[in-house]
């Protein structure tokens, strides 16, 4: 029964994982930006697009 429940809930579990991953990534970006203060440098260090860094920083404000 547990396996059947896991299969039924697989999509919801994946959505939660994706959301948590996104939130953690945004927090990491914001913390890096607070310490470094340069969007391009944060992008380079974390290997994420500059646009992603901009969005995370703007969302934090």
Short mmCIF file of C-alpha atoms in Angstrom, two decimals:
data_model
loop_
_atom_site.label_atom_id
_atom_site.label_comp_id
_atom_site.label_asym_id
_atom_site.label_seq_id
_atom_site.Cartn_x
_atom_site.Cartn_y
_atom_site.Cartn_z
CA UNK A 1 0.00 0.00 0.00
CA UNK A 2 2.86 2.40 0.73
CA UNK A 3 4.26 1.93 -2.77
CA UNK A 4 0.85 2.61 -4.30
CA UNK A 5 0.59 5.81 -2.26
CA UNK A 6 4.09 6.87 -3.34
CA UNK A 7 3.12 6.36 -6.97
CA UNK A 8 -0.08 8.36 -6.53
CA UNK A 9 1.77 11.18 -4.79
CA UNK A 10 4.90 11.16 -6.99
CA UNK A 11 3.93 14.26 -8.93
CA UNK A 12 3.09 16.23 -5.78
CA UNK A 13 6.36 15.15 -4.15
CA UNK A 14 8.29 16.31 -7.21
CA UNK A 15 6.52 19.68 -7.16
CA UNK A 16 7.44 20.17 -3.51
CA UNK A 17 11.07 19.17 -4.20
CA UNK A 18 11.24 21.62 -7.10
CA UNK A 19 9.77 24.43 -5.00
CA UNK A 20 12.18 23.81 -2.13
CA UNK A 21 15.11 23.68 -4.54
CA UNK A 22 14.06 26.99 -6.06
CA UNK A 23 13.66 28.65 -2.65
CA UNK A 24 17.03 27.40 -1.42
CA UNK A 25 18.72 28.55 -4.63
CA UNK A 26 17.16 32.01 -4.33
CA UNK A 27 18.30 32.28 -0.72
CA UNK A 28 21.83 31.22 -1.66
CA UNK A 29 21.90 33.82 -4.43
CA UNK A 30 20.64 36.56 -2.09
CA UNK A 31 23.18 35.69 0.60
CA UNK A 32 25.99 35.70 -1.95
CA UNK A 33 24.83 39.04 -3.34
CA UNK A 34 24.69 40.58 0.16
CA UNK A 35 28.32 39.56 0.69
CA UNK A 36 29.67 40.27 -2.78
CA UNK A 37 27.41 43.05 -4.05
CA UNK A 38 28.01 42.32 -7.74
CA UNK A 39 25.38 40.54 -9.84
CA UNK A 40 27.82 39.33 -12.49
CA UNK A 41 30.31 38.01 -9.94
CA UNK A 42 27.56 36.09 -8.09
CA UNK A 43 26.40 34.70 -11.43
CA UNK A 44 29.91 33.57 -12.25
CA UNK A 45 30.62 32.02 -8.85
CA UNK A 46 27.30 30.17 -8.58
CA UNK A 47 27.22 29.34 -12.29
CA UNK A 48 23.71 30.66 -12.82
CA UNK A 49 22.51 33.17 -15.40
CA UNK A 50 22.76 36.84 -14.44
CA UNK A 51 19.01 37.14 -15.07
CA UNK A 52 18.38 34.50 -12.38
CA UNK A 53 20.50 36.47 -9.93
CA UNK A 54 18.64 39.69 -10.78
CA UNK A 55 15.25 38.06 -10.25
CA UNK A 56 16.24 36.57 -6.91
CA UNK A 57 17.72 39.85 -5.65
CA UNK A 58 14.69 41.87 -6.80
CA UNK A 59 12.32 39.36 -5.21
CA UNK A 60 14.17 39.70 -1.90
CA UNK A 61 13.70 43.49 -1.81
#
